[in-house]
Amino acid sequence: MTLQFDQSSRLSITALSLATLFGFSLAACTDPMDPTDDGDELGEDGTDGADADEEGEDDSTEDEGEEESGGEAQTFVVEIENVSPSTGHLLSGTTAVPEGADEPGPLLPGSTYVVDFHAGPGHAISFAHMFVPSNDLFYGPDSDGIALYDAEGNPRSGDVTDEVLLWDAGTEANEEPGAGPNQVLNQGDADTGPADPDTSVRLASDDFGNLPEVSDVLSVELIAHGDSMFSLRLTNVSTGTTLTSSEGDSPVPVAPGVWAVHGEGEAPLFMEGQPDAGDGLEALAEDGAIDGLAAALAERTALVGPLAPGVWVVHGEQPALFEVGEADLGQGLEALAEDGDPSGLEASLLDAGYAAGAYAVPEGADGPGPLFSGARYSFTVEAAPGDHLSFANMLVQSNDLFYGLDAAGLALFSEDGAPISGDLTAQIQLWDAGTEVNQFPGAGLDQAPRQSGPNTGADEGGVVMVVDDGYAYPAVSDVVRVTITPQ
């Protein structure tokens, strides 16, 4: 099925099982730490797997080319926590340079601001630009923004001017538009003028009888280019007689602004009927100053989403999951990295004689599921000196990326035989499986939350490598924290 975004830009998974979400079953997995496990269900910690030493198999099975490990076995607990923000805007920025200009400037008659951006189903765009001949009026859509896809999930294109409104920020008392002494074109300093007795952000009221219609000042067009890419074009269509005041007739300049692509219902700039939040909207609406609000939006802009269930394996010095610079081995890493399905990779590792397992149940959860912000997976492994640990978790808002250690894995004992312990996050990297062409993170239509079914998207035919696709990703330590503790 296709996962949808809810109003907080998280994936909506209420009452859905992991099998429903990712199209696979973990019911047949076994627990390598429990010799009585018959494979009918997951263990309490959400892990499963099987020892290399199963009944009827040669108990000398080892990694290919590896010698048997020696020394006393040690049990370790590994914890993987999602430390990413729980909410965040997909993208944000400023609109300050008119099309064809070399420098920032106001939007004058005949000129156009252009915003190019990516977005997926469930996303909207919000923006704010000062109506310059005013005390604190600004143009923008309502609190929810302009939806970028229709109810059927099709990208929208066309004229959206009728979804743009003129708002009163509620921060400065209104004067006659185009003639007030405390308006930015007439005032001596920024942030002058008495306070507005009504502090709520609201639709502008035509108290002086001369506010022009939005469509007499702006033409706003949304263009869908395909592959989740859009453009928003704001053109100033005012003329020399659009605004008539006691000072005479004039066009309506529009100041530079800010924008954000966000989940529907997030209201990134204001809430109608509520006072300005103090993030910088006042400076934008009164003086056309955008830096403060742009900075506040940037702090709330993040790639938000869960990690998928993963696979662990204990092995020798030779890599078990992948080889850097080589194509995927075809043992199930592709399904894990593209669709969050660890079952095939786990089965391949078990068939090869490794101690391996899948982990799928967040701590405190009643059943398998993705790992959202603040949640934690944990699993237990047993190893002896000479053993290494590898694991992999899909970054769900991607086509085929996963978090994991280097191909050689983590040596679980020091050179003097002491078990390792502590924070492993600095050793975790974001890997590209090289199996599916990457799209814009968090918006790609072939990524798990938005794809029509598993294993969709263009084949990449690449190799496993640390991701380097030209897109921006958060630092690993801003998404995941991994610790290991010997017992």
Coordinates of C-alpha atoms in Angstrom, one line a residue:
M1 CA 0.0 0.0 0.0
T2 CA 1.0 3.6 -0.3
L3 CA 1.8 5.3 3.0
Q4 CA 0.3 8.8 3.4
F5 CA 1.4 11.8 5.4
D6 CA -0.8 13.1 8.2
Q7 CA -0.9 16.7 9.3
S8 CA 2.4 16.6 11.2
S9 CA 4.3 15.3 8.2
R10 CA 4.8 11.9 9.9
L11 CA 3.8 8.7 8.1
S12 CA 0.3 7.6 9.1
I13 CA 0.5 4.1 10.4
T14 CA -2.3 3.9 13.0
A15 CA -3.5 0.3 13.5
L16 CA -1.4 -1.0 10.6
S17 CA 0.9 -3.9 11.1
L18 CA 4.5 -3.9 9.7
A19 CA 3.5 -6.5 7.2
T20 CA 0.8 -4.2 5.9
L21 CA 3.2 -1.3 5.8
F22 CA 6.1 -3.0 4.1
G23 CA 4.5 -6.0 2.4
F24 CA 6.4 -8.8 4.2
S25 CA 6.1 -11.1 7.1
L26 CA 8.5 -11.9 10.0
A27 CA 6.4 -14.7 11.3
A28 CA 8.8 -17.4 10.3
C29 CA 11.9 -15.9 11.9
T30 CA 13.6 -17.5 14.9
D31 CA 15.6 -16.1 17.8
P32 CA 19.3 -17.0 17.8
M33 CA 19.5 -16.4 21.5
D34 CA 16.7 -18.7 22.4
P35 CA 17.3 -22.4 21.6
T36 CA 13.7 -23.2 22.3
D37 CA 12.4 -20.7 19.7
D38 CA 10.4 -22.6 17.1
G39 CA 10.1 -19.6 14.8
D40 CA 6.4 -18.9 15.3
E41 CA 6.7 -15.4 16.7
L42 CA 9.1 -12.5 17.5
G43 CA 10.9 -12.3 20.8
E44 CA 9.9 -9.7 23.4
D45 CA 12.6 -7.3 22.1
G46 CA 11.4 -7.5 18.5
T47 CA 14.4 -9.5 17.3
D48 CA 14.5 -12.8 15.5
G49 CA 17.0 -15.0 13.8
A50 CA 18.8 -18.3 14.2
D51 CA 22.1 -19.6 15.3
A52 CA 24.6 -20.9 12.8
D53 CA 24.5 -24.1 14.9
E54 CA 21.1 -25.4 14.1
E55 CA 20.0 -29.0 14.6
G56 CA 21.2 -31.2 11.8
E57 CA 23.9 -28.7 10.6
D58 CA 27.6 -29.0 11.0
D59 CA 28.5 -26.8 14.1
S60 CA 31.8 -25.8 12.5
T61 CA 30.0 -23.6 9.9
E62 CA 32.0 -20.3 9.7
D63 CA 32.3 -17.2 7.5
E64 CA 33.8 -18.2 4.2
G65 CA 37.6 -17.9 4.4
E66 CA 37.4 -17.2 8.2
E67 CA 38.9 -19.2 11.0
E68 CA 36.8 -20.2 14.0
S69 CA 36.7 -17.5 16.7
G70 CA 38.4 -18.4 20.0
G71 CA 37.9 -17.2 23.6
E72 CA 34.9 -16.8 25.9
A73 CA 31.6 -15.8 24.4
Q74 CA 30.1 -12.5 25.4
T75 CA 26.5 -11.2 25.2
F76 CA 25.9 -7.7 23.9
V77 CA 22.9 -5.5 23.8
V78 CA 22.7 -3.0 20.9
E79 CA 20.3 -0.1 20.9
I80 CA 19.3 2.0 17.9
E81 CA 17.4 5.2 18.6
N82 CA 15.8 7.6 16.2
V83 CA 16.9 11.1 17.4
S84 CA 15.5 13.1 14.4
P85 CA 12.9 15.8 15.0
S86 CA 9.3 14.6 15.3
T87 CA 8.1 17.3 13.0
G88 CA 9.7 19.6 10.4
H89 CA 9.1 21.4 7.1
L90 CA 10.5 19.6 4.0
L91 CA 12.0 22.8 2.6
S92 CA 12.0 26.5 3.3
G93 CA 13.7 29.6 1.9
T94 CA 13.5 33.2 0.8
T95 CA 12.2 34.8 -2.4
A96 CA 14.1 38.0 -3.0
V97 CA 15.6 38.2 -6.5
P98 CA 13.2 38.9 -9.3
E99 CA 13.5 36.7 -12.4
G100 CA 16.2 38.1 -14.6
A101 CA 17.7 40.4 -11.9
D102 CA 21.1 40.0 -10.4
E103 CA 20.3 41.3 -7.0
P104 CA 17.6 41.2 -4.4
G105 CA 14.8 43.7 -4.8
P106 CA 11.1 44.4 -4.5
L107 CA 8.6 42.9 -6.9
L108 CA 7.6 45.8 -9.2
P109 CA 5.0 45.8 -11.9
G110 CA 5.8 43.3 -14.6
S111 CA 8.4 41.4 -12.6
T112 CA 8.2 37.9 -11.2
Y113 CA 9.5 35.9 -8.2
V114 CA 10.1 32.2 -8.9
V115 CA 10.4 29.4 -6.3
D116 CA 11.5 26.0 -7.5
F117 CA 11.0 23.1 -5.1
H118 CA 10.2 19.5 -4.6
A119 CA 7.1 18.1 -2.8
G120 CA 5.2 14.9 -2.5
P121 CA 1.5 14.0 -1.9
G122 CA 0.3 15.5 1.3
H123 CA 2.6 18.6 1.0
A124 CA 1.6 22.2 0.7
I125 CA 3.4 25.5 0.2
S126 CA 3.0 28.6 2.3
F127 CA 4.6 32.0 1.7
A128 CA 4.4 35.6 2.9
H129 CA 5.2 38.9 1.0
M130 CA 4.6 42.4 2.4
F131 CA 2.1 44.6 0.7
V132 CA 4.5 47.5 0.8
P133 CA 2.2 50.6 1.0
S134 CA 0.8 49.4 4.3
N135 CA 1.6 49.2 8.0
D136 CA 1.6 45.4 8.4
L137 CA -0.3 43.7 5.6
F138 CA 1.1 40.8 3.7
Y139 CA 0.1 38.4 0.9
G140 CA -0.1 34.6 1.4
P141 CA -2.4 31.6 1.4
D142 CA -4.4 30.7 4.5
S143 CA -2.7 29.0 7.4
D144 CA -2.7 25.6 5.8
G145 CA -1.0 26.7 2.6
I146 CA -1.7 25.7 -1.0
A147 CA -2.1 22.0 -1.5
L148 CA 0.3 20.7 -4.1
Y149 CA -1.6 17.5 -5.0
D150 CA -5.3 16.9 -5.5
A151 CA -7.4 14.4 -3.6
E152 CA -6.4 11.7 -6.1
G153 CA -2.7 12.3 -5.6
N154 CA -2.1 14.1 -8.8
P155 CA 0.2 17.1 -8.9
R156 CA -1.6 20.4 -9.3
S157 CA -0.8 23.0 -12.0
G158 CA -2.4 26.2 -13.0
D159 CA -3.5 29.6 -11.7
V160 CA -3.8 29.6 -7.9
T161 CA -4.2 33.4 -7.4
D162 CA -7.7 32.8 -5.8
E163 CA -5.9 30.9 -3.0
V164 CA -3.8 33.9 -2.1
L165 CA -5.2 36.4 0.4
L166 CA -4.2 39.7 1.9
W167 CA -3.6 39.4 5.7
D168 CA -3.2 41.8 8.6
A169 CA -0.4 40.7 10.9
G170 CA -2.0 42.5 13.9
T171 CA 1.3 44.1 15.0
E172 CA 0.8 47.8 14.0
A173 CA -2.2 50.1 13.8
N174 CA -3.4 50.5 10.2
E175 CA -3.2 53.8 8.4
E176 CA -4.5 54.7 4.9
P177 CA -2.8 52.4 2.5
G178 CA -0.3 54.4 0.4
A179 CA -0.4 57.4 2.6
G180 CA 0.4 56.4 6.2
P181 CA 3.4 58.2 7.9
N182 CA 4.4 55.0 9.6
Q183 CA 4.5 52.9 6.5
V184 CA 7.8 51.6 5.2
L185 CA 7.9 54.1 2.2
N186 CA 7.3 57.1 4.5
Q187 CA 8.7 56.2 8.0
G188 CA 12.1 57.4 9.1
D189 CA 13.1 54.1 10.9
A190 CA 12.0 50.5 10.9
D191 CA 9.5 49.3 13.5
T192 CA 7.7 52.6 14.0
G193 CA 4.0 53.2 14.5
P194 CA 1.6 52.4 17.3
A195 CA 0.6 48.9 18.2
D196 CA -2.6 47.4 16.7
P197 CA -5.3 47.1 19.4
D198 CA -6.3 43.8 17.7
T199 CA -3.2 41.6 17.9
S200 CA -4.6 38.6 15.9
V201 CA -3.5 37.7 12.5
R202 CA -6.6 38.1 10.3
L203 CA -7.8 38.9 6.8
A204 CA -7.1 42.6 6.0
S205 CA -10.1 44.9 6.4
D206 CA -10.7 47.6 3.8
D207 CA -11.2 50.3 6.4
F208 CA -10.2 53.1 4.1
G209 CA -12.0 51.8 1.0
N210 CA -8.9 51.6 -1.2
L211 CA -7.5 48.1 -0.9
P212 CA -7.1 46.5 -4.3
E213 CA -8.2 43.0 -5.1
V214 CA -5.4 40.4 -4.8
S215 CA -5.8 39.6 -8.5
D216 CA -5.2 43.3 -9.3
V217 CA -1.7 43.1 -7.7
L218 CA -0.6 39.5 -8.1
S219 CA -0.9 36.6 -10.5
V220 CA 0.2 33.3 -8.9
E221 CA 0.9 30.2 -11.0
L222 CA 1.8 26.7 -9.8
I223 CA 3.6 24.5 -12.3
A224 CA 4.2 20.8 -11.9
H225 CA 7.2 19.6 -13.8
G226 CA 7.0 15.9 -12.9
D227 CA 9.2 13.7 -10.6
S228 CA 7.9 15.8 -7.6
M229 CA 9.3 19.1 -8.9
F230 CA 7.3 22.3 -8.9
S231 CA 7.7 26.0 -9.6
L232 CA 5.6 28.8 -8.0
R233 CA 5.6 32.0 -10.0
L234 CA 4.4 35.3 -8.4
T235 CA 4.0 38.1 -10.9
N236 CA 3.2 41.7 -10.0
V237 CA 0.4 42.8 -12.4
S238 CA -0.4 46.1 -10.7
T239 CA -0.5 49.3 -12.8
G240 CA 0.0 53.0 -12.1
T241 CA -3.7 53.3 -11.0
T242 CA -4.1 50.1 -8.9
L243 CA -3.9 51.9 -5.6
T244 CA -5.7 55.2 -5.1
S245 CA -5.0 57.1 -1.9
S246 CA -5.1 60.7 -0.7
E247 CA -1.6 60.9 -2.0
G248 CA -2.7 60.0 -5.6
D249 CA -2.6 56.9 -7.7
S250 CA 0.3 54.4 -7.7
P251 CA 1.2 50.8 -8.4
V252 CA 1.7 48.3 -5.6
P253 CA 5.2 47.1 -4.9
V254 CA 5.6 43.8 -3.1
A255 CA 8.5 43.1 -0.8
P256 CA 10.8 40.0 -0.8
G257 CA 9.3 37.1 1.2
V258 CA 9.7 33.6 2.7
W259 CA 8.3 30.3 1.8
A260 CA 8.0 26.7 3.2
V261 CA 7.0 23.4 1.9
H262 CA 5.3 21.5 4.7
G263 CA 2.7 18.9 5.6
E264 CA -0.9 19.9 5.3
G265 CA -2.2 21.5 8.5
E266 CA 1.2 22.5 9.8
A267 CA 0.6 26.3 9.5
P268 CA 4.3 27.3 9.4
L269 CA 3.9 31.0 9.3
F270 CA 0.8 31.9 11.3
M271 CA -2.5 30.7 12.7
E272 CA -5.5 32.8 11.6
G273 CA -7.1 34.4 14.7
Q274 CA -4.0 34.0 16.8
P275 CA -1.4 36.6 17.6
D276 CA 1.9 36.6 15.7
A277 CA 4.1 33.9 17.1
G278 CA 7.1 36.2 17.3
D279 CA 9.3 34.4 14.8
G280 CA 9.8 37.3 12.5
L281 CA 6.4 37.8 10.7
E282 CA 6.1 41.3 12.3
A283 CA 9.3 42.5 10.7
L284 CA 8.3 41.0 7.3
A285 CA 4.8 42.5 7.4
E286 CA 5.9 46.0 8.7
D287 CA 9.3 46.5 7.1
G288 CA 9.8 43.8 4.4
A289 CA 12.6 42.4 6.5
I290 CA 12.7 38.6 5.9
D291 CA 15.9 37.4 7.6
G292 CA 14.4 36.6 11.0
L293 CA 11.4 34.6 9.8
A294 CA 13.6 32.8 7.3
A295 CA 16.0 31.8 10.1
A296 CA 13.1 30.5 12.2
L297 CA 11.8 28.5 9.3
A298 CA 15.3 27.0 8.6
E299 CA 15.5 25.8 12.2
R300 CA 12.2 23.9 11.7
T301 CA 13.2 22.5 8.4
A302 CA 14.3 18.9 8.5
L303 CA 13.9 15.5 6.8
V304 CA 11.3 13.9 9.0
G305 CA 10.5 10.2 9.0
P306 CA 11.1 6.9 10.5
L307 CA 13.7 4.2 10.2
A308 CA 12.6 0.8 9.0
P309 CA 13.1 -2.5 10.7
G310 CA 16.6 -3.8 10.2
V311 CA 18.9 -6.8 10.1
W312 CA 22.0 -7.7 12.2
V313 CA 24.6 -10.3 11.6
V314 CA 27.7 -11.6 13.5
H315 CA 30.5 -12.5 11.2
G316 CA 34.3 -12.7 10.9
E317 CA 36.6 -10.3 9.2
Q318 CA 35.0 -10.7 5.8
P319 CA 32.0 -8.4 5.0
A320 CA 28.6 -10.1 5.3
L321 CA 26.1 -7.5 4.0
F322 CA 27.9 -5.7 1.2
E323 CA 31.2 -4.9 -0.4
V324 CA 32.0 -1.2 -0.9
G325 CA 32.2 -0.3 -4.6
E326 CA 30.6 -3.5 -5.6
A327 CA 27.0 -4.2 -6.8
D328 CA 24.5 -5.5 -4.2
L329 CA 25.1 -9.2 -3.6
G330 CA 21.5 -10.0 -4.4
Q331 CA 20.9 -11.6 -1.0
G332 CA 18.1 -9.2 0.1
L333 CA 19.8 -5.9 0.8
E334 CA 17.9 -4.3 -2.1
A335 CA 14.5 -5.1 -0.5
L336 CA 15.7 -3.8 2.9
A337 CA 17.1 -0.6 1.4
E338 CA 14.2 0.2 -1.0
D339 CA 11.2 -1.1 0.9
G340 CA 12.2 -1.6 4.5
D341 CA 11.8 -5.4 4.2
P342 CA 14.5 -7.3 6.2
S343 CA 13.1 -10.8 5.8
G344 CA 15.0 -11.8 2.6
L345 CA 18.3 -10.6 3.8
E346 CA 17.9 -12.3 7.1
A347 CA 16.9 -15.5 5.5
S348 CA 20.0 -15.4 3.2
L349 CA 22.3 -14.8 6.1
L350 CA 20.8 -17.7 8.1
D351 CA 21.1 -19.9 5.0
A352 CA 24.8 -19.0 4.8
G353 CA 25.3 -20.1 8.3
Y354 CA 25.6 -16.8 10.1
A355 CA 24.1 -15.9 13.5
A356 CA 21.7 -13.2 12.2
G357 CA 18.3 -11.8 12.9
A358 CA 15.8 -9.0 12.2
Y359 CA 14.6 -6.4 14.7
A360 CA 11.3 -4.8 14.2
V361 CA 9.5 -3.9 17.4
P362 CA 10.3 -0.5 19.0
E363 CA 10.8 -0.7 22.7
G364 CA 7.4 -0.4 24.5
A365 CA 5.4 -1.1 21.3
D366 CA 2.9 -3.9 21.1
G367 CA 4.1 -5.1 17.7
P368 CA 6.4 -4.5 14.8
G369 CA 6.6 -1.1 13.2
P370 CA 8.8 1.7 11.9
L371 CA 11.0 3.6 14.3
F372 CA 9.8 7.2 14.8
S373 CA 11.4 10.0 16.6
G374 CA 12.3 9.2 20.2
A375 CA 11.7 5.5 19.7
R376 CA 14.4 2.7 20.0
Y377 CA 15.0 -0.7 18.6
S378 CA 17.2 -3.1 20.6
F379 CA 18.6 -6.5 20.0
T380 CA 20.9 -9.0 21.7
V381 CA 23.8 -10.8 20.1
E382 CA 26.4 -13.3 21.3
A383 CA 30.0 -13.2 20.1
A384 CA 33.5 -14.3 20.8
P385 CA 36.9 -12.6 20.2
G386 CA 37.4 -12.2 16.5
D387 CA 33.7 -11.7 15.7
H388 CA 32.4 -8.6 14.0
L389 CA 28.9 -7.1 14.0
S390 CA 27.1 -5.5 11.0
F391 CA 23.5 -4.2 10.8
A392 CA 21.4 -2.1 8.4
N393 CA 18.3 0.1 8.7
M394 CA 16.5 1.8 5.8
L395 CA 16.1 5.6 5.8
V396 CA 12.4 5.4 4.9
Q397 CA 12.3 8.8 3.2
S398 CA 14.7 7.6 0.4
N399 CA 14.8 5.3 -2.6
D400 CA 17.5 2.8 -1.4
L401 CA 19.5 4.4 1.4
F402 CA 20.4 2.6 4.7
Y403 CA 22.3 3.3 7.9
G404 CA 25.0 0.9 8.9
L405 CA 28.6 0.3 9.8
D406 CA 31.4 0.0 7.2
A407 CA 31.4 -3.2 5.2
A408 CA 33.8 -4.9 7.5
G409 CA 31.5 -4.3 10.5
L410 CA 32.5 -3.6 14.1
A411 CA 35.1 -5.7 15.9
L412 CA 33.3 -6.6 19.1
F413 CA 36.5 -7.1 21.1
S414 CA 39.6 -5.1 21.5
E415 CA 43.0 -6.5 20.6
D416 CA 43.5 -7.6 24.2
G417 CA 40.2 -9.4 24.2
A418 CA 38.0 -6.9 26.1
P419 CA 34.4 -6.5 24.9
I420 CA 33.7 -3.1 23.4
S421 CA 31.2 -0.8 24.9
G422 CA 29.8 2.7 24.3
D423 CA 28.4 5.0 21.6
L424 CA 28.9 3.8 18.1
T425 CA 27.2 6.7 16.3
A426 CA 30.4 8.1 14.9
Q427 CA 31.0 4.9 13.1
I428 CA 27.6 4.8 11.4
Q429 CA 27.3 6.0 7.8
L430 CA 24.5 6.6 5.3
W431 CA 24.9 4.1 2.5
D432 CA 23.4 4.0 -1.0
A433 CA 22.6 0.4 -2.1
G434 CA 22.9 1.4 -5.7
T435 CA 19.8 -0.5 -6.7
E436 CA 17.3 2.4 -7.4
V437 CA 17.7 5.8 -8.8
N438 CA 17.6 8.4 -6.0
Q439 CA 14.9 11.1 -5.9
F440 CA 14.6 14.1 -3.8
P441 CA 14.6 12.9 -0.2
G442 CA 11.2 13.1 1.5
A443 CA 9.4 13.8 -1.8
G444 CA 10.3 11.1 -4.3
L445 CA 7.2 9.4 -5.7
D446 CA 9.0 6.0 -5.8
Q447 CA 10.1 6.2 -2.1
A448 CA 8.4 3.8 0.3
P449 CA 5.9 6.3 1.8
R450 CA 4.6 7.4 -1.6
Q451 CA 5.2 4.5 -4.0
S452 CA 2.4 2.4 -5.4
G453 CA 4.0 -0.9 -4.3
P454 CA 7.2 -2.5 -3.3
N455 CA 10.2 -2.6 -5.7
T456 CA 9.1 0.4 -7.9
G457 CA 11.4 3.0 -9.2
A458 CA 14.0 3.0 -11.9
D459 CA 16.9 0.5 -11.5
E460 CA 20.2 2.3 -10.9
G461 CA 22.6 -0.5 -11.7
G462 CA 25.1 1.1 -9.3
V463 CA 27.3 0.0 -6.5
V464 CA 27.1 0.2 -2.7
M465 CA 28.8 3.3 -1.5
V466 CA 28.4 6.1 1.0
V467 CA 25.6 8.3 -0.4
D468 CA 26.9 11.0 -2.8
D469 CA 24.0 11.9 -5.1
G470 CA 24.0 15.7 -4.8
Y471 CA 21.0 15.9 -2.4
A472 CA 21.3 17.2 1.1
Y473 CA 20.9 14.8 4.0
P474 CA 21.0 15.5 7.7
A475 CA 24.1 14.5 9.7
V476 CA 23.9 10.8 10.8
S477 CA 24.1 11.9 14.4
D478 CA 21.0 14.1 13.9
V479 CA 19.0 11.0 12.9
V480 CA 20.3 8.0 14.7
R481 CA 22.2 7.1 17.9
V482 CA 23.6 3.6 18.4
T483 CA 25.1 2.2 21.6
I484 CA 26.4 -1.3 22.5
T485 CA 26.6 -2.7 26.0
P486 CA 28.3 -6.0 27.0
Q487 CA 26.2 -7.9 29.6

